[in-house]
PDB file of C-alpha atoms in Angstrom:
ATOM      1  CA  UNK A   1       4.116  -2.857  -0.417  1.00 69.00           C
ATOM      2  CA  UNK A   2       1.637  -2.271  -2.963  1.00 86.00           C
ATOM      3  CA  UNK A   3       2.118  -4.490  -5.772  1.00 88.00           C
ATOM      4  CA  UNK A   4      -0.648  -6.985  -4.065  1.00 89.00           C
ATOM      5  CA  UNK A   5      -3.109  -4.311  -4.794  1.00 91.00           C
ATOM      6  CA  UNK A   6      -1.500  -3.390  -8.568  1.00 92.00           C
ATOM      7  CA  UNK A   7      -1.764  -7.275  -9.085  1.00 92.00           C
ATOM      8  CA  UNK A   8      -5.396  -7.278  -7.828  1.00 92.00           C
ATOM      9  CA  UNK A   9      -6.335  -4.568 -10.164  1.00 95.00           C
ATOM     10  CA  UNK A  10      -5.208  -5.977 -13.039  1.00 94.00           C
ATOM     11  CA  UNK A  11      -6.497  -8.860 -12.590  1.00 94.00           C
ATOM     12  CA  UNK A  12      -9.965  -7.835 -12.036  1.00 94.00           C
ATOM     13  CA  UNK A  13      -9.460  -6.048 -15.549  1.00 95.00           C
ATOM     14  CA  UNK A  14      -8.415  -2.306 -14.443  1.00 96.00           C
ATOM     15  CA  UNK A  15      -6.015  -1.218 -16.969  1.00 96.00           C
ATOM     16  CA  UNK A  16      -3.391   0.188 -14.674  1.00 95.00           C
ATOM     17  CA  UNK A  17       0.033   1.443 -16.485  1.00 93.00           C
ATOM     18  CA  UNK A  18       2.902   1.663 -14.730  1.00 92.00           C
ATOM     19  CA  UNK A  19       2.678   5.208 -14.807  1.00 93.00           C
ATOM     20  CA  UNK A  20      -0.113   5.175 -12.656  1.00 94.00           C
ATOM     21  CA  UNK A  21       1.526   2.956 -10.285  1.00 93.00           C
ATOM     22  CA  UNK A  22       4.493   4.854  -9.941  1.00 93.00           C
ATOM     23  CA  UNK A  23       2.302   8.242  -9.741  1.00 93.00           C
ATOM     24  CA  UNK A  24       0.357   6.704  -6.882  1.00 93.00           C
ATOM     25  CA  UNK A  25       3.616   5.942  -4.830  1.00 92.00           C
ATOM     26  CA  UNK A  26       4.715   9.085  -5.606  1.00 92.00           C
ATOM     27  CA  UNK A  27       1.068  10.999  -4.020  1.00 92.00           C
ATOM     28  CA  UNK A  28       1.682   8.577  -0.951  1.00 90.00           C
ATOM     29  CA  UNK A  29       5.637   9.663  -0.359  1.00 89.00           C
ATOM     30  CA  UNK A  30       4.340  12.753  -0.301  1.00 90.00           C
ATOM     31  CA  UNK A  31       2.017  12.481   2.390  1.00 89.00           C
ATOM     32  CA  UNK A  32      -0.876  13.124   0.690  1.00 89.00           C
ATOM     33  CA  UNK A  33      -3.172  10.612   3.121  1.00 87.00           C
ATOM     34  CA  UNK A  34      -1.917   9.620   6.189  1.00 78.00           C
ATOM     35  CA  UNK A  35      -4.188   7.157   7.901  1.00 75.00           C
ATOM     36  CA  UNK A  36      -7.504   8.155   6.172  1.00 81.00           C
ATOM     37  CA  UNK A  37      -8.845   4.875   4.788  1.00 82.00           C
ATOM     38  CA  UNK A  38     -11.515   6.943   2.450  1.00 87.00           C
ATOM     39  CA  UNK A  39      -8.375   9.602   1.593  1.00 90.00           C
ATOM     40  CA  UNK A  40      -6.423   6.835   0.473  1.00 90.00           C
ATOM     41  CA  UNK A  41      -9.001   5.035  -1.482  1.00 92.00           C
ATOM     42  CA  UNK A  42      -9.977   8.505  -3.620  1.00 94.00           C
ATOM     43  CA  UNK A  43      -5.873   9.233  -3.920  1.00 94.00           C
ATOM     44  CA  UNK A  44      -5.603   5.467  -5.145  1.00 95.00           C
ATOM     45  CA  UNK A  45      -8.723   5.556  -7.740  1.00 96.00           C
ATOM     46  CA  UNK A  46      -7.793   9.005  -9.082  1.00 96.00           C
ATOM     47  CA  UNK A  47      -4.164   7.709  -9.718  1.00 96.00           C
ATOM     48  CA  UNK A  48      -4.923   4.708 -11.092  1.00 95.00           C
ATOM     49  CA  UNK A  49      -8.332   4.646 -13.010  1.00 96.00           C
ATOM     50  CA  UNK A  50      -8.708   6.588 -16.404  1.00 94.00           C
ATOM     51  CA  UNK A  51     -12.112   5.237 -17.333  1.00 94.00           C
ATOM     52  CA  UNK A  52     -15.583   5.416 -14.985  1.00 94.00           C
ATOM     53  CA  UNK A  53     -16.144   1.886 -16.324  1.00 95.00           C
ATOM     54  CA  UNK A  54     -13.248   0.743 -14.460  1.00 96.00           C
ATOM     55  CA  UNK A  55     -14.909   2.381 -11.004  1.00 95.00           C
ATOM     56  CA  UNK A  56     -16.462  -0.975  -9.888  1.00 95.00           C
ATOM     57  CA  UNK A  57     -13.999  -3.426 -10.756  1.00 96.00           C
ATOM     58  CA  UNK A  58     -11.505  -0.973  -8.874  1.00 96.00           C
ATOM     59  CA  UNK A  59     -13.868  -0.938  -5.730  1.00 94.00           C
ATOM     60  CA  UNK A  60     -13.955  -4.826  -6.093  1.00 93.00           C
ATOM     61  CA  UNK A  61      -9.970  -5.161  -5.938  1.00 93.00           C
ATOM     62  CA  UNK A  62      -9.358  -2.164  -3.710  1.00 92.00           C
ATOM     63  CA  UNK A  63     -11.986  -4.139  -1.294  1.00 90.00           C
ATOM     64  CA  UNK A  64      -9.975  -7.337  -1.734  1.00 89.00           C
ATOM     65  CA  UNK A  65      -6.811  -5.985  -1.253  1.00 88.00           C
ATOM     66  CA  UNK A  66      -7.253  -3.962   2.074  1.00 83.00           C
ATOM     67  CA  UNK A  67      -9.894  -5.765   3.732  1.00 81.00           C
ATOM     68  CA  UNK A  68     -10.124  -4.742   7.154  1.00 70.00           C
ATOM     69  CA  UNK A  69      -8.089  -1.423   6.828  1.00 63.00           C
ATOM     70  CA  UNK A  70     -10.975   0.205   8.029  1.00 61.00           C
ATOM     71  CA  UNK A  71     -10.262  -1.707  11.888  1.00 62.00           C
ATOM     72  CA  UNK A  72      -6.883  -0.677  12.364  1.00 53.00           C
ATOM     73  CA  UNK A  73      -5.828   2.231  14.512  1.00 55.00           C
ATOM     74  CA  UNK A  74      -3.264   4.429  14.640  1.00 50.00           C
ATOM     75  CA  UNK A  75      -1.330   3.579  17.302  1.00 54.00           C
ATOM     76  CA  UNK A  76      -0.907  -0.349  15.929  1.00 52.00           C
ATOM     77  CA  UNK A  77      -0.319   1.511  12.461  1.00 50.00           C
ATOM     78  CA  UNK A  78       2.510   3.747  14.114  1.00 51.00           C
ATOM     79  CA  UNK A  79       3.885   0.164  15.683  1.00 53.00           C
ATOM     80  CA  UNK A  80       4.103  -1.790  12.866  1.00 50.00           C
ATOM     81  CA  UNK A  81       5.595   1.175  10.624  1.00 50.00           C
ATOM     82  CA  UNK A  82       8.221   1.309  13.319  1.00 50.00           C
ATOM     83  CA  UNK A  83       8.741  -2.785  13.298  1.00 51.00           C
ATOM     84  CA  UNK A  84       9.234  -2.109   9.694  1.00 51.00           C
ATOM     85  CA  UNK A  85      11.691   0.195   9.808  1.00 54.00           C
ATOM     86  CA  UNK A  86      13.784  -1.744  12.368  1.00 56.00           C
ATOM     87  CA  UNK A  87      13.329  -4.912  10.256  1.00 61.00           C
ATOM     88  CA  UNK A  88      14.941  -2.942   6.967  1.00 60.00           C
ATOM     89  CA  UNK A  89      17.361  -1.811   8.978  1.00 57.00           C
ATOM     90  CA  UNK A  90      18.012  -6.005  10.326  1.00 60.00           C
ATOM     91  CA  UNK A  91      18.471  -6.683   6.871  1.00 64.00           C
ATOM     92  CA  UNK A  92      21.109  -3.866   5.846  1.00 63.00           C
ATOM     93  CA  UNK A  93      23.246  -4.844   8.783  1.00 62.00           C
ATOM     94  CA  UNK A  94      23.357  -8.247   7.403  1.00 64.00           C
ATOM     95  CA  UNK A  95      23.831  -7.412   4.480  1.00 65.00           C
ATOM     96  CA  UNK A  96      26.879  -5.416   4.944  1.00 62.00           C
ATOM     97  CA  UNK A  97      28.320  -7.555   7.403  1.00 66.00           C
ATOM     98  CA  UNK A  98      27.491 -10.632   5.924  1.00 68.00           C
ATOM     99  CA  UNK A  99      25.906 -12.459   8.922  1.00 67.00           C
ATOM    100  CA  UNK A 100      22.796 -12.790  10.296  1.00 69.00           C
ATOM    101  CA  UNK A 101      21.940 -10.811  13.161  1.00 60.00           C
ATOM    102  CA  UNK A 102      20.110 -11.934  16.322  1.00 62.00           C
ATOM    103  CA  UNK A 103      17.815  -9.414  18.532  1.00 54.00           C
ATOM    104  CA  UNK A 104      15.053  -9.455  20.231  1.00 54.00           C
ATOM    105  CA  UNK A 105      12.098  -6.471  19.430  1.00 53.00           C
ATOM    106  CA  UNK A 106       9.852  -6.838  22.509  1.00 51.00           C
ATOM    107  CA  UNK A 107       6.766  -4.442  22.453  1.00 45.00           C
TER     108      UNK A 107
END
C-alpha cells in the first residue's frame, strides 16, 4: 500500500533503507496513527528520514504521494478499509477454489 510513497521518496533523493520501510509498517500495524493526517506524516518522517537535509525533499514526496489525504473523512476511510478487506477476501476464495467469483458489494 505504501510502496508508491517509498518509490516517491527515493526518487526525490531521500535515502530510505529498507529498514526504515519495514520499521514504518511496523509503527502503522501497531496503531500508532489512526486517521491523523499530521500523526502520520511525523510517524512517516521520523521512520524514514535520518538526515534534516532530507526534511524538504521528504515534504515534497510525502505531498505528492497523499495529495488530498487531508479531505477524506472517516467514515469513507472506514468504507473503503472494509471494501478492502472484502476484496482480499474475493481473491482468497478464488484462489483456493480456483474460479472466479461473482458478487455484488452495494453500499
Amino acid at each position: 500500500m505504501f510502496l508508491p510513497f517509498l518509490d516517491n521518496l527515493r526518487k526525490t533523493g531521500v535515502p530510505v533503507s529498507l529498514r526504515e520501510y519495514l520499521t514504518f509498517l511496523e509503527a502503522m500495524r501497531a496503531g500508532l496513527v489512526t486517521y491523523d493526517v499530521e500523526g502520520f506524516y511525523y510517524l512517516a518522517r521520523a521512520a524514514m528520514v535520518k538526515d534534516e537535509r532530507h526534511i524538504d525533499r521528504f515534504d515534497r514526496a510525502f505531498a505528492e504521494a497523499f495529495r488530498g489525504l487531508e479531505e477524506l473523512k472517516v467514515g469513507s476511510l472506514l468504507h473503503l478499509r472494509y471494501k478492502v478487506r472484502v476484496r482480499d477476501l474475493l481473491a482468497a476464495a478464488e484462489l483456493a477454489l480456483g474460479t472466479p467469483l461473482r458478487l455484488c458489494i452495494c453500499c
